[in-house]
Each structure stands twice: as C-alpha cells, then as structure tokens.
C-alpha cells in the first residue's frame, strides 16, 4: 500500500477533483501535463538552480544540542526558516511559476490568508516579470498590513474579497471565479497541499525537496538515511508533506503531525481538524474539515494565522484515518511557550506555526537514541508583535 496519491489524485478515500464544470478545462490542462513537465530535464535544471541560488538551498539540518539534552533524545531541525522570504512556501511558488511558464501562461493569481503565500507568489512573479493578482479577505488585509505592503512593493495587485466572512475562504472563492473567467492565459498558484487534483500532489512534489535533503544530510551526520520520526505542524499541510514525502512508504519512520488546538479542542475556537473534522468537500477536494451538523464550514481559530484553516490536505486526512500518522494538537499557550523556549535555548525565533511542532516534547517521550527531525517551517520575524503582546516583552 502506498501513501502517495493515485492517478486520480486520491489518497485512500480522500482527494479527487470536485469542481464546477467551468473549472474543468483549467484543472484538466494541468493534470495532463504536470508530471511530464516536472520530469523534463530542462525543467528540473532550472528548478534546482533557482532553489540553490535564489532560495538558498539546501537548507541546513541542524543538531539542536541543548534541546536534545533537555528532552533526552536527538533532535534535528530542518532549517526552512532560512529560505528566501523566511519559510518553505517559496519552494512551491518557484515550482509553480516555472510550471506556468511551460504552460504558456502570462498572468498569475493566488489567494492568501495571513499573506505569507501572497508574498511568496508576488516574489516569484517579480523574479519572472509576470503579472500577479493576489486575492485577500478585506478583514485579513486590515490585520496583515506588513504583508500587504510587501506584496505591493513586489509589484503585485492585492484585491479585497468583500463577501462572506471576508477571510481566506472568500478570497479563495474570488480567485476561483477569476480563473474561470481567464482560463487561457492565467495560472492559479495554490499555496498548500489542498484544492482539486492535481494540486495536492503537485505541491507535495515541489516541497519534497525537504525530505530529499534530509536523507543525504542524515546519512552524513548519523550514518543512516532514515530518522525515527519526522515532525511538522499542519495548516493545509505543505511543509509537513515536504518532510514526510520520501518517508511516506517507509513504515519504520514515524510520522507526527501537529495541529493547532487554539484555545482548546473543545473551546469552539480551534483549528484541530483531525480531532474535530468530518468528511466533506472543501476547495475541490474530499477531505476532513470542521463543519456544523448541517455541513456549514466552521470558522477556524488559531493564534497563528498560517494554521487557521478549517480543513487539511487529503494526504493528511488519509495519514490520520489509516493510522500511518500520529496527530497531536497543541494550544496557543503551549505553542507560545515552546517558541520562547526554542528562542532562548537555541537562538532561533520560530514562526508561531512552527512553535506548535516544538511543543510536543512536553507530551510525547522519545527514546534517548531516537533521531527526531522537526521541520522548522519558518522564522518568527512576522510574528514578533504577537510574541511581544503575549509575553509583554
Ligand atoms: C503557511 C505556513 C505554515 C502552514 O502551511 P502548511 O501548508 O501547513 O505548511 C506553517 N509554517 C509556516 C512558517 C507558514 O508560513
């Protein structure tokens, strides 16, 4: 049994492409071409070159000595926080902008919630000199002003979604509407392993560079390619998919996914999708999502904007349902404390999303000689004000 997507984009019962007929040509063009294009030597050469010279890859695999001593196990950090723009998201946007060019597209659209994916998209559009429109909820535009400014500085147009709750899902609806109206010249860059097939598989493949590097880096440091555990926070699930990818079908490597419990799983204010979610369809994909009894999507909550999503990608729904992955949920308070600890014990200030992954060491005990690789998905600069307010720094 494989934990990768099948040809129709299913991970077990999850995934697929549940899309309106008007979107079919767009998704079908991508579906028919993405693997062929990704496997072209010229594509790989350009992708690898940009990852190296522009993104700054390979990112280091760092042995966290003080943290390891405290928790009595071997903890390695995969330093995605050192990527250009401060997180893993750019691995995917670089891949997709090259894909868009191969498909002959000259216009890019994207949706963004916290603005991180919008910035990563605006960045690669500037790099390639391609027109960029980012849809963002009106409320998010107001609360994420620095990222809105970054996108504008990079030359992107930020369009406000003014319907519904005026947040991420409404921005996504606007982006889909745009794509339906511009099927020929426009590519839609989705920012995580969500959406209709082939997006989850395509994004996972672009992010898989993370675990590919871990394999050779661990071989060098530990004399073996496989750690005992890989750990990542899960919003939509792209940084997690990246660090799990080459270990999905290696059962001796444990997979740990960390979700945001917000103010507590049963507080009514959380984003703990596996704990609370039921099977449903969101953004073209069958997956687990938080919903009311009559199927309305519940507004998620987390102190970290990047984990504030009501669903998870279909890969993660399958990892949860099949038992291949162990899912833990971490509250705002636990994450903030873990973020402060990483800052003061290793001199690395993590994004609050990432802090969730570090909080598990207080709950889950590992063996002394276990090798545990945590994906350090992003740096904390963007979250400084939240840390300052929380700790009264
Ligand atoms: C966006 C983001 C996440 C959550 O997105 P995934 O697709 O689940 O990886 C996690 N960490 C950081 C730093 C982010 O910017």
mmCIF file of C-alpha atoms and ligand atoms in Angstrom:
data_model
loop_
_atom_site.group_PDB
_atom_site.id
_atom_site.type_symbol
_atom_site.label_atom_id
_atom_site.label_comp_id
_atom_site.label_asym_id
_atom_site.label_seq_id
_atom_site.Cartn_x
_atom_site.Cartn_y
_atom_site.Cartn_z
ATOM 1 C CA UNK A 1 0.000 0.000 0.000
ATOM 2 C CA UNK A 2 1.244 3.471 -0.863
ATOM 3 C CA UNK A 3 0.501 6.717 0.909
ATOM 4 C CA UNK A 4 1.110 8.715 -2.271
ATOM 5 C CA UNK A 5 -1.715 9.959 -4.494
ATOM 6 C CA UNK A 6 -3.034 7.590 -7.161
ATOM 7 C CA UNK A 7 -3.574 8.690 -10.774
ATOM 8 C CA UNK A 8 -6.926 10.254 -9.968
ATOM 9 C CA UNK A 9 -5.495 12.185 -7.062
ATOM 10 C CA UNK A 10 -6.868 10.000 -4.283
ATOM 11 C CA UNK A 11 -5.141 9.245 -1.020
ATOM 12 C CA UNK A 12 -7.328 6.376 0.191
ATOM 13 C CA UNK A 13 -10.842 7.811 0.177
ATOM 14 C CA UNK A 14 -9.627 11.426 0.197
ATOM 15 C CA UNK A 15 -8.693 13.857 -2.585
ATOM 16 C CA UNK A 16 -10.059 13.858 -6.126
ATOM 17 C CA UNK A 17 -11.322 16.887 -8.034
ATOM 18 C CA UNK A 18 -14.799 18.065 -7.011
ATOM 19 C CA UNK A 19 -15.016 21.126 -9.205
ATOM 20 C CA UNK A 20 -17.653 23.046 -11.126
ATOM 21 C CA UNK A 21 -17.777 22.138 -14.793
ATOM 22 C CA UNK A 22 -16.489 25.580 -15.751
ATOM 23 C CA UNK A 23 -13.216 24.898 -13.998
ATOM 24 C CA UNK A 24 -12.711 21.536 -15.648
ATOM 25 C CA UNK A 25 -10.576 22.735 -18.621
ATOM 26 C CA UNK A 26 -8.146 24.578 -16.325
ATOM 27 C CA UNK A 27 -7.592 21.632 -13.980
ATOM 28 C CA UNK A 28 -7.509 19.152 -16.844
ATOM 29 C CA UNK A 29 -4.762 21.039 -18.688
ATOM 30 C CA UNK A 30 -2.672 20.972 -15.532
ATOM 31 C CA UNK A 31 -3.489 17.346 -14.745
ATOM 32 C CA UNK A 32 -2.477 16.156 -18.200
ATOM 33 C CA UNK A 33 0.849 17.981 -18.155
ATOM 34 C CA UNK A 34 2.226 18.443 -14.648
ATOM 35 C CA UNK A 35 4.173 15.211 -14.232
ATOM 36 C CA UNK A 36 5.549 15.282 -17.763
ATOM 37 C CA UNK A 37 6.734 18.871 -17.342
ATOM 38 C CA UNK A 38 8.210 18.265 -13.893
ATOM 39 C CA UNK A 39 10.187 15.320 -15.211
ATOM 40 C CA UNK A 40 11.710 17.230 -18.135
ATOM 41 C CA UNK A 41 15.471 17.619 -17.581
ATOM 42 C CA UNK A 42 15.334 21.311 -18.623
ATOM 43 C CA UNK A 43 12.593 21.976 -16.058
ATOM 44 C CA UNK A 44 14.491 20.179 -13.293
ATOM 45 C CA UNK A 45 17.678 22.028 -14.147
ATOM 46 C CA UNK A 46 16.041 25.442 -13.883
ATOM 47 C CA UNK A 47 14.100 24.465 -10.729
ATOM 48 C CA UNK A 48 17.201 23.120 -8.953
ATOM 49 C CA UNK A 49 19.281 26.117 -9.994
ATOM 50 C CA UNK A 50 16.722 28.570 -8.557
ATOM 51 C CA UNK A 51 16.351 26.540 -5.364
ATOM 52 C CA UNK A 52 20.104 26.763 -4.934
ATOM 53 C CA UNK A 53 20.921 30.316 -5.984
ATOM 54 C CA UNK A 54 17.673 32.154 -5.243
ATOM 55 C CA UNK A 55 16.052 30.276 -2.338
ATOM 56 C CA UNK A 56 19.351 29.320 -0.689
ATOM 57 C CA UNK A 57 19.034 25.516 -0.687
ATOM 58 C CA UNK A 58 19.985 23.074 0.609
ATOM 59 C CA UNK A 59 18.808 24.399 3.972
ATOM 60 C CA UNK A 60 20.907 23.129 6.889
ATOM 61 C CA UNK A 61 19.956 20.144 9.025
ATOM 62 C CA UNK A 62 20.991 21.381 12.450
ATOM 63 C CA UNK A 63 21.547 19.201 15.535
ATOM 64 C CA UNK A 64 19.895 21.075 18.426
ATOM 65 C CA UNK A 65 22.226 20.107 21.232
ATOM 66 C CA UNK A 66 20.687 21.913 24.174
ATOM 67 C CA UNK A 67 17.140 20.947 23.239
ATOM 68 C CA UNK A 68 18.252 17.329 22.759
ATOM 69 C CA UNK A 69 19.828 17.281 26.191
ATOM 70 C CA UNK A 70 16.733 18.698 27.849
ATOM 71 C CA UNK A 71 14.348 16.211 26.230
ATOM 72 C CA UNK A 72 16.789 13.306 26.331
ATOM 73 C CA UNK A 73 16.595 12.426 22.632
ATOM 74 C CA UNK A 74 18.355 13.505 19.422
ATOM 75 C CA UNK A 75 16.558 16.495 17.917
ATOM 76 C CA UNK A 76 17.483 17.787 14.464
ATOM 77 C CA UNK A 77 15.998 20.946 12.939
ATOM 78 C CA UNK A 78 15.414 21.253 9.207
ATOM 79 C CA UNK A 79 16.018 24.959 8.690
ATOM 80 C CA UNK A 80 13.294 26.045 6.233
ATOM 81 C CA UNK A 81 13.257 29.343 8.134
ATOM 82 C CA UNK A 82 16.455 30.168 6.256
ATOM 83 C CA UNK A 83 14.773 30.037 2.837
ATOM 84 C CA UNK A 84 14.421 33.337 0.973
ATOM 85 C CA UNK A 85 11.202 35.024 2.257
ATOM 86 C CA UNK A 86 11.525 33.175 5.568
ATOM 87 C CA UNK A 87 9.616 29.936 5.101
ATOM 88 C CA UNK A 88 9.132 26.820 2.994
ATOM 89 C CA UNK A 89 6.333 28.339 0.888
ATOM 90 C CA UNK A 90 8.721 29.649 -1.777
ATOM 91 C CA UNK A 91 9.759 26.076 -2.750
ATOM 92 C CA UNK A 92 6.251 25.624 -4.129
ATOM 93 C CA UNK A 93 5.839 29.056 -5.728
ATOM 94 C CA UNK A 94 9.147 28.676 -7.589
ATOM 95 C CA UNK A 95 7.981 25.313 -8.910
ATOM 96 C CA UNK A 96 4.562 26.605 -9.943
ATOM 97 C CA UNK A 97 5.823 29.749 -11.677
ATOM 98 C CA UNK A 98 8.089 27.557 -13.812
ATOM 99 C CA UNK A 99 5.115 25.265 -14.487
ATOM 100 C CA UNK A 100 3.014 28.288 -15.504
ATOM 101 C CA UNK A 101 5.702 29.426 -17.934
ATOM 102 C CA UNK A 102 5.912 25.956 -19.519
ATOM 103 C CA UNK A 103 2.128 26.033 -19.973
ATOM 104 C CA UNK A 104 2.425 29.382 -21.757
ATOM 105 C CA UNK A 105 0.675 31.454 -19.050
ATOM 106 C CA UNK A 106 1.474 35.147 -18.627
ATOM 107 C CA UNK A 107 -0.681 36.011 -15.606
ATOM 108 C CA UNK A 108 -0.704 34.601 -12.060
ATOM 109 C CA UNK A 109 -3.442 34.657 -9.447
ATOM 110 C CA UNK A 110 -3.276 33.451 -5.849
ATOM 111 C CA UNK A 111 -5.280 33.528 -2.634
ATOM 112 C CA UNK A 112 -3.796 34.361 0.716
ATOM 113 C CA UNK A 113 -4.934 34.468 4.333
ATOM 114 C CA UNK A 114 -2.087 35.667 6.512
ATOM 115 C CA UNK A 115 -0.289 36.970 3.449
ATOM 116 C CA UNK A 116 2.667 34.565 3.558
ATOM 117 C CA UNK A 117 1.667 32.697 0.405
ATOM 118 C CA UNK A 118 0.788 36.009 -1.259
ATOM 119 C CA UNK A 119 4.288 37.293 -0.541
ATOM 120 C CA UNK A 120 5.916 34.086 -1.809
ATOM 121 C CA UNK A 121 3.834 34.331 -5.002
ATOM 122 C CA UNK A 122 4.488 38.056 -5.534
ATOM 123 C CA UNK A 123 8.196 37.305 -5.067
ATOM 124 C CA UNK A 124 8.437 34.749 -7.869
ATOM 125 C CA UNK A 125 6.260 36.880 -10.162
ATOM 126 C CA UNK A 126 8.703 39.763 -9.698
ATOM 127 C CA UNK A 127 11.546 37.346 -10.373
ATOM 128 C CA UNK A 128 9.978 36.315 -13.680
ATOM 129 C CA UNK A 129 8.395 39.635 -14.647
ATOM 130 C CA UNK A 130 4.881 38.167 -14.689
ATOM 131 C CA UNK A 131 1.646 39.977 -13.752
ATOM 132 C CA UNK A 132 0.380 38.980 -10.291
ATOM 133 C CA UNK A 133 -3.047 39.401 -8.661
ATOM 134 C CA UNK A 134 -3.485 38.248 -5.057
ATOM 135 C CA UNK A 135 -6.967 37.858 -3.562
ATOM 136 C CA UNK A 136 -7.220 38.510 0.148
ATOM 137 C CA UNK A 137 -10.162 38.917 2.515
ATOM 138 C CA UNK A 138 -10.908 42.506 3.497
ATOM 139 C CA UNK A 139 -10.508 41.629 7.188
ATOM 140 C CA UNK A 140 -7.168 39.932 6.557
ATOM 141 C CA UNK A 141 -5.945 42.961 4.585
ATOM 142 C CA UNK A 142 -6.571 45.094 7.655
ATOM 143 C CA UNK A 143 -4.882 42.733 10.138
ATOM 144 C CA UNK A 144 -1.885 41.722 7.977
ATOM 145 C CA UNK A 145 -0.770 45.172 6.836
ATOM 146 C CA UNK A 146 3.000 44.449 6.646
ATOM 147 C CA UNK A 147 2.475 41.552 4.217
ATOM 148 C CA UNK A 148 0.073 43.642 2.107
ATOM 149 C CA UNK A 149 2.793 46.280 1.859
ATOM 150 C CA UNK A 150 5.355 43.627 0.885
ATOM 151 C CA UNK A 151 3.155 42.337 -1.929
ATOM 152 C CA UNK A 152 2.626 45.854 -3.271
ATOM 153 C CA UNK A 153 6.328 46.615 -3.009
ATOM 154 C CA UNK A 154 6.963 43.466 -5.078
ATOM 155 C CA UNK A 155 4.620 44.764 -7.769
ATOM 156 C CA UNK A 156 1.546 42.614 -7.103
ATOM 157 C CA UNK A 157 -2.027 43.858 -7.109
ATOM 158 C CA UNK A 158 -3.895 42.939 -3.916
ATOM 159 C CA UNK A 159 -7.657 42.593 -4.488
ATOM 160 C CA UNK A 160 -10.009 42.630 -1.499
ATOM 161 C CA UNK A 161 -12.611 39.873 -1.107
ATOM 162 C CA UNK A 162 -15.606 41.641 0.370
ATOM 163 C CA UNK A 163 -18.156 38.824 0.577
ATOM 164 C CA UNK A 164 -18.962 36.356 3.377
ATOM 165 C CA UNK A 165 -16.662 36.429 6.375
ATOM 166 C CA UNK A 166 -14.139 38.416 4.284
ATOM 167 C CA UNK A 167 -11.293 35.991 5.119
ATOM 168 C CA UNK A 168 -9.368 33.188 3.400
ATOM 169 C CA UNK A 169 -12.256 31.092 2.079
ATOM 170 C CA UNK A 170 -13.848 34.149 0.469
ATOM 171 C CA UNK A 171 -10.517 35.115 -1.117
ATOM 172 C CA UNK A 172 -10.309 31.557 -2.481
ATOM 173 C CA UNK A 173 -13.795 31.853 -3.981
ATOM 174 C CA UNK A 174 -12.798 35.109 -5.718
ATOM 175 C CA UNK A 175 -9.619 33.525 -7.097
ATOM 176 C CA UNK A 176 -11.600 30.576 -8.475
ATOM 177 C CA UNK A 177 -14.053 32.991 -10.128
ATOM 178 C CA UNK A 178 -11.138 34.850 -11.740
ATOM 179 C CA UNK A 179 -9.658 31.580 -13.018
ATOM 180 C CA UNK A 180 -12.959 30.522 -14.572
ATOM 181 C CA UNK A 181 -13.037 33.862 -16.422
ATOM 182 C CA UNK A 182 -9.398 33.652 -17.553
ATOM 183 C CA UNK A 183 -8.758 30.008 -18.420
ATOM 184 C CA UNK A 184 -6.275 30.555 -21.218
ATOM 185 C CA UNK A 185 -3.613 32.999 -20.014
ATOM 186 C CA UNK A 186 -3.819 32.601 -16.216
ATOM 187 C CA UNK A 187 -2.318 30.072 -13.780
ATOM 188 C CA UNK A 188 -3.667 29.818 -10.225
ATOM 189 C CA UNK A 189 -0.870 29.191 -7.696
ATOM 190 C CA UNK A 190 -2.406 27.388 -4.704
ATOM 191 C CA UNK A 191 -0.279 27.671 -1.571
ATOM 192 C CA UNK A 192 -0.625 24.318 0.170
ATOM 193 C CA UNK A 193 -1.400 20.632 -0.469
ATOM 194 C CA UNK A 194 -5.096 21.456 -0.813
ATOM 195 C CA UNK A 195 -7.508 22.068 -3.677
ATOM 196 C CA UNK A 196 -8.556 19.782 -6.526
ATOM 197 C CA UNK A 197 -6.259 17.179 -8.088
ATOM 198 C CA UNK A 198 -3.509 17.704 -9.258
ATOM 199 C CA UNK A 199 -2.681 20.474 -6.761
ATOM 200 C CA UNK A 200 -2.099 18.390 -3.605
ATOM 201 C CA UNK A 201 0.237 16.012 -5.431
ATOM 202 C CA UNK A 202 1.982 18.761 -7.412
ATOM 203 C CA UNK A 203 2.624 20.913 -4.328
ATOM 204 C CA UNK A 204 3.816 17.860 -2.348
ATOM 205 C CA UNK A 205 6.280 17.031 -5.134
ATOM 206 C CA UNK A 206 7.664 20.581 -5.134
ATOM 207 C CA UNK A 207 8.023 20.534 -1.340
ATOM 208 C CA UNK A 208 9.539 17.029 -1.347
ATOM 209 C CA UNK A 209 12.959 18.625 -1.769
ATOM 210 C CA UNK A 210 12.851 18.982 2.037
ATOM 211 C CA UNK A 211 12.902 15.244 2.814
ATOM 212 C CA UNK A 212 15.175 14.546 -0.119
ATOM 213 C CA UNK A 213 17.783 16.759 1.508
ATOM 214 C CA UNK A 214 17.149 15.274 4.967
ATOM 215 C CA UNK A 215 18.022 11.814 3.629
ATOM 216 C CA UNK A 216 21.506 12.742 2.483
ATOM 217 C CA UNK A 217 22.126 15.119 5.389
ATOM 218 C CA UNK A 218 21.228 12.443 7.960
ATOM 219 C CA UNK A 219 23.368 9.918 6.147
ATOM 220 C CA UNK A 220 26.271 12.275 6.647
ATOM 221 C CA UNK A 221 25.538 13.048 10.301
ATOM 222 C CA UNK A 222 24.119 9.769 11.622
ATOM 223 C CA UNK A 223 25.258 7.213 9.063
ATOM 224 C CA UNK A 224 21.659 6.427 8.093
ATOM 225 C CA UNK A 225 19.063 7.961 5.784
ATOM 226 C CA UNK A 226 16.037 7.342 7.965
ATOM 227 C CA UNK A 227 15.221 9.166 11.180
ATOM 228 C CA UNK A 228 12.942 7.505 13.746
ATOM 229 C CA UNK A 229 10.426 10.355 13.495
ATOM 230 C CA UNK A 230 9.628 13.324 11.274
ATOM 231 C CA UNK A 231 7.575 16.093 12.891
ATOM 232 C CA UNK A 232 5.776 19.073 11.335
ATOM 233 C CA UNK A 233 2.956 21.497 12.020
ATOM 234 C CA UNK A 234 -0.065 21.179 9.738
ATOM 235 C CA UNK A 235 -2.170 24.037 8.427
ATOM 236 C CA UNK A 236 -3.076 22.890 4.928
ATOM 237 C CA UNK A 237 -0.105 20.577 5.225
ATOM 238 C CA UNK A 238 2.557 21.574 2.689
ATOM 239 C CA UNK A 239 5.610 21.811 4.925
ATOM 240 C CA UNK A 240 4.522 18.525 6.519
ATOM 241 C CA UNK A 241 4.051 16.874 3.111
ATOM 242 C CA UNK A 242 7.559 18.045 2.206
ATOM 243 C CA UNK A 243 9.280 16.480 5.176
ATOM 244 C CA UNK A 244 7.167 13.280 5.097
ATOM 245 C CA UNK A 245 7.314 12.746 1.337
ATOM 246 C CA UNK A 246 10.273 10.388 0.933
ATOM 247 C CA UNK A 247 9.342 8.540 4.140
ATOM 248 C CA UNK A 248 5.632 8.001 3.464
ATOM 249 C CA UNK A 249 6.118 4.387 2.391
ATOM 250 C CA UNK A 250 8.883 3.654 4.927
ATOM 251 C CA UNK A 251 6.925 2.370 7.932
ATOM 252 C CA UNK A 252 9.927 2.406 10.280
ATOM 253 C CA UNK A 253 9.906 6.216 10.098
ATOM 254 C CA UNK A 254 7.210 7.568 12.414
ATOM 255 C CA UNK A 255 5.131 10.467 11.111
ATOM 256 C CA UNK A 256 3.946 13.079 13.604
ATOM 257 C CA UNK A 257 1.552 15.867 12.596
ATOM 258 C CA UNK A 258 0.863 18.793 14.903
ATOM 259 C CA UNK A 259 -2.359 20.768 14.628
ATOM 260 C CA UNK A 260 -3.480 23.980 16.298
ATOM 261 C CA UNK A 261 -5.872 23.421 19.202
ATOM 262 C CA UNK A 262 -6.288 27.194 19.613
ATOM 263 C CA UNK A 263 -7.891 27.865 22.993
ATOM 264 C CA UNK A 264 -8.536 24.132 23.461
ATOM 265 C CA UNK A 265 -10.016 21.403 21.260
ATOM 266 C CA UNK A 266 -13.455 21.731 22.857
ATOM 267 C CA UNK A 267 -13.392 25.510 23.299
ATOM 268 C CA UNK A 268 -15.136 26.197 19.991
ATOM 269 C CA UNK A 269 -12.063 28.203 18.992
ATOM 270 C CA UNK A 270 -9.565 25.866 17.365
ATOM 271 C CA UNK A 271 -8.215 24.506 14.093
ATOM 272 C CA UNK A 272 -7.738 20.881 15.210
ATOM 273 C CA UNK A 273 -9.101 19.382 12.023
ATOM 274 C CA UNK A 274 -8.301 15.712 12.608
ATOM 275 C CA UNK A 275 -9.773 15.756 16.114
ATOM 276 C CA UNK A 276 -12.926 17.648 15.146
ATOM 277 C CA UNK A 277 -13.284 17.220 11.400
ATOM 278 C CA UNK A 278 -15.746 15.141 9.410
ATOM 279 C CA UNK A 279 -15.563 14.043 5.788
ATOM 280 C CA UNK A 280 -16.642 16.786 3.442
ATOM 281 C CA UNK A 281 -15.617 18.749 0.384
ATOM 282 C CA UNK A 282 -13.678 21.988 0.543
ATOM 283 C CA UNK A 283 -11.983 23.820 -2.321
ATOM 284 C CA UNK A 284 -12.449 20.938 -4.721
ATOM 285 C CA UNK A 285 -11.099 18.178 -2.521
ATOM 286 C CA UNK A 286 -12.704 15.461 -0.394
ATOM 287 C CA UNK A 287 -11.059 15.628 2.994
ATOM 288 C CA UNK A 288 -11.600 16.119 6.723
ATOM 289 C CA UNK A 289 -12.941 19.510 7.648
ATOM 290 C CA UNK A 290 -14.531 21.258 10.566
ATOM 291 C CA UNK A 291 -18.223 21.738 9.943
ATOM 292 C CA UNK A 292 -21.539 22.123 11.683
ATOM 293 C CA UNK A 293 -24.127 19.330 11.851
ATOM 294 C CA UNK A 294 -25.693 20.535 8.618
ATOM 295 C CA UNK A 295 -22.389 20.790 6.756
ATOM 296 C CA UNK A 296 -21.577 24.505 7.040
ATOM 297 C CA UNK A 297 -17.851 25.137 7.343
ATOM 298 C CA UNK A 298 -16.874 26.282 10.854
ATOM 299 C CA UNK A 299 -14.639 29.367 11.156
ATOM 300 C CA UNK A 300 -11.321 28.073 12.436
ATOM 301 C CA UNK A 301 -9.222 29.820 15.057
ATOM 302 C CA UNK A 302 -5.534 29.743 15.969
ATOM 303 C CA UNK A 303 -3.128 32.357 17.302
ATOM 304 C CA UNK A 304 -1.007 31.536 14.239
ATOM 305 C CA UNK A 305 -2.577 32.797 11.030
ATOM 306 C CA UNK A 306 -0.919 30.045 8.958
ATOM 307 C CA UNK A 307 -2.653 27.203 10.834
ATOM 308 C CA UNK A 308 -6.030 28.903 10.789
ATOM 309 C CA UNK A 309 -7.605 26.673 8.100
ATOM 310 C CA UNK A 310 -10.791 24.600 8.520
ATOM 311 C CA UNK A 311 -9.501 21.573 6.593
ATOM 312 C CA UNK A 312 -6.313 19.620 5.922
ATOM 313 C CA UNK A 313 -4.949 18.361 2.637
ATOM 314 C CA UNK A 314 -6.191 14.912 1.559
ATOM 315 C CA UNK A 315 -2.766 13.309 2.173
ATOM 316 C CA UNK A 316 -3.055 14.215 5.835
ATOM 317 C CA UNK A 317 -6.682 13.111 6.128
ATOM 318 C CA UNK A 318 -5.525 9.710 4.866
ATOM 319 C CA UNK A 319 -2.477 9.573 7.146
ATOM 320 C CA UNK A 320 -4.825 10.260 10.062
ATOM 321 C CA UNK A 321 -7.589 7.836 9.097
ATOM 322 C CA UNK A 322 -5.211 5.000 8.231
ATOM 323 C CA UNK A 323 -3.214 5.446 11.432
ATOM 324 C CA UNK A 324 0.042 5.939 9.488
ATOM 325 C CA UNK A 325 0.436 9.373 11.065
ATOM 326 C CA UNK A 326 0.156 10.303 14.727
ATOM 327 C CA UNK A 327 -1.807 13.550 15.134
ATOM 328 C CA UNK A 328 -1.323 15.777 18.162
ATOM 329 C CA UNK A 329 -2.935 19.111 18.902
ATOM 330 C CA UNK A 330 -1.283 21.979 20.698
ATOM 331 C CA UNK A 331 -2.945 25.048 22.221
ATOM 332 C CA UNK A 332 -1.968 28.679 21.663
ATOM 333 C CA UNK A 333 -0.400 28.845 25.127
ATOM 334 C CA UNK A 334 1.639 25.675 24.677
ATOM 335 C CA UNK A 335 2.907 26.866 21.282
ATOM 336 C CA UNK A 336 3.892 30.303 22.546
ATOM 337 C CA UNK A 337 5.834 28.766 25.444
ATOM 338 C CA UNK A 338 7.637 26.374 23.089
ATOM 339 C CA UNK A 339 8.508 29.269 20.751
ATOM 340 C CA UNK A 340 10.082 31.188 23.615
ATOM 341 C CA UNK A 341 11.993 28.095 24.693
ATOM 342 C CA UNK A 342 13.446 27.497 21.216
ATOM 343 C CA UNK A 343 14.470 31.161 21.063
ATOM 344 C CA UNK A 344 16.259 31.028 24.392
ATOM 345 C CA UNK A 345 17.776 27.554 24.139
ATOM 346 C CA UNK A 346 18.922 27.569 20.511
ATOM 347 C CA UNK A 347 18.921 31.230 19.467
ATOM 348 C CA UNK A 348 16.258 30.630 16.805
ATOM 349 C CA UNK A 349 12.974 32.576 16.885
ATOM 350 C CA UNK A 350 10.417 30.395 15.063
ATOM 351 C CA UNK A 351 7.177 31.337 13.323
ATOM 352 C CA UNK A 352 4.244 30.651 15.672
ATOM 353 C CA UNK A 353 3.038 27.940 13.263
ATOM 354 C CA UNK A 354 6.362 26.173 13.754
ATOM 355 C CA UNK A 355 6.271 26.668 17.534
ATOM 356 C CA UNK A 356 3.347 24.230 17.646
ATOM 357 C CA UNK A 357 5.645 21.437 16.436
ATOM 358 C CA UNK A 358 8.138 22.099 19.232
ATOM 359 C CA UNK A 359 5.524 21.935 21.964
ATOM 360 C CA UNK A 360 5.122 18.157 21.557
ATOM 361 C CA UNK A 361 8.300 17.419 23.501
ATOM 362 C CA UNK A 362 6.463 18.128 26.754
ATOM 363 C CA UNK A 363 3.874 15.465 25.910
ATOM 364 C CA UNK A 364 5.495 12.799 23.827
ATOM 365 C CA UNK A 365 8.502 10.958 25.176
ATOM 366 C CA UNK A 366 11.149 9.655 22.796
ATOM 367 C CA UNK A 367 13.947 7.148 23.424
ATOM 368 C CA UNK A 368 17.390 8.542 24.148
ATOM 369 C CA UNK A 369 18.874 7.307 20.873
ATOM 370 C CA UNK A 370 15.846 8.232 18.715
ATOM 371 C CA UNK A 371 16.564 10.624 15.864
ATOM 372 C CA UNK A 372 13.707 13.123 15.650
ATOM 373 C CA UNK A 373 13.700 15.606 12.742
ATOM 374 C CA UNK A 374 11.474 18.650 13.246
ATOM 375 C CA UNK A 375 10.631 20.798 10.242
ATOM 376 C CA UNK A 376 11.401 24.375 11.245
ATOM 377 C CA UNK A 377 8.962 25.723 8.672
ATOM 378 C CA UNK A 378 9.516 29.454 9.121
ATOM 379 C CA UNK A 379 11.121 32.269 11.057
ATOM 380 C CA UNK A 380 9.358 34.401 13.635
ATOM 381 C CA UNK A 381 10.015 37.931 12.386
ATOM 382 C CA UNK A 382 6.473 38.209 11.046
ATOM 383 C CA UNK A 383 5.122 37.194 14.475
ATOM 384 C CA UNK A 384 7.199 39.477 16.640
ATOM 385 C CA UNK A 385 4.265 41.711 17.578
ATOM 386 C CA UNK A 386 2.203 38.687 18.651
ATOM 387 C CA UNK A 387 5.076 37.410 20.795
ATOM 388 C CA UNK A 388 5.582 40.918 22.249
ATOM 389 C CA UNK A 389 1.898 41.270 23.161
ATOM 390 C CA UNK A 390 1.680 37.745 24.577
ATOM 391 C CA UNK A 391 4.788 37.850 26.751
ATOM 392 C CA UNK A 392 4.595 41.612 27.464
ATOM 393 C CA UNK A 393 8.199 41.895 26.242
HETATM 394 C C1 LIG B 1 1.929 28.904 5.885
HETATM 395 C C2 LIG B 1 2.796 28.347 6.945
HETATM 396 C C3 LIG B 1 2.508 27.119 7.571
HETATM 397 C C4 LIG B 1 1.252 26.338 7.286
HETATM 398 O O1 LIG B 1 1.112 25.910 5.973
HETATM 399 P P1 LIG B 1 1.353 24.384 5.550
HETATM 400 O O2 LIG B 1 0.847 24.302 4.171
HETATM 401 O O3 LIG B 1 0.591 23.535 6.516
HETATM 402 O O4 LIG B 1 2.806 24.128 5.659
HETATM 403 C C5 LIG B 1 3.389 26.622 8.512
HETATM 404 N N1 LIG B 1 4.512 27.307 8.854
HETATM 405 C C6 LIG B 1 4.817 28.495 8.283
HETATM 406 C C7 LIG B 1 6.055 29.189 8.707
HETATM 407 C C8 LIG B 1 3.971 29.060 7.328
HETATM 408 O O5 LIG B 1 4.287 30.237 6.783
#
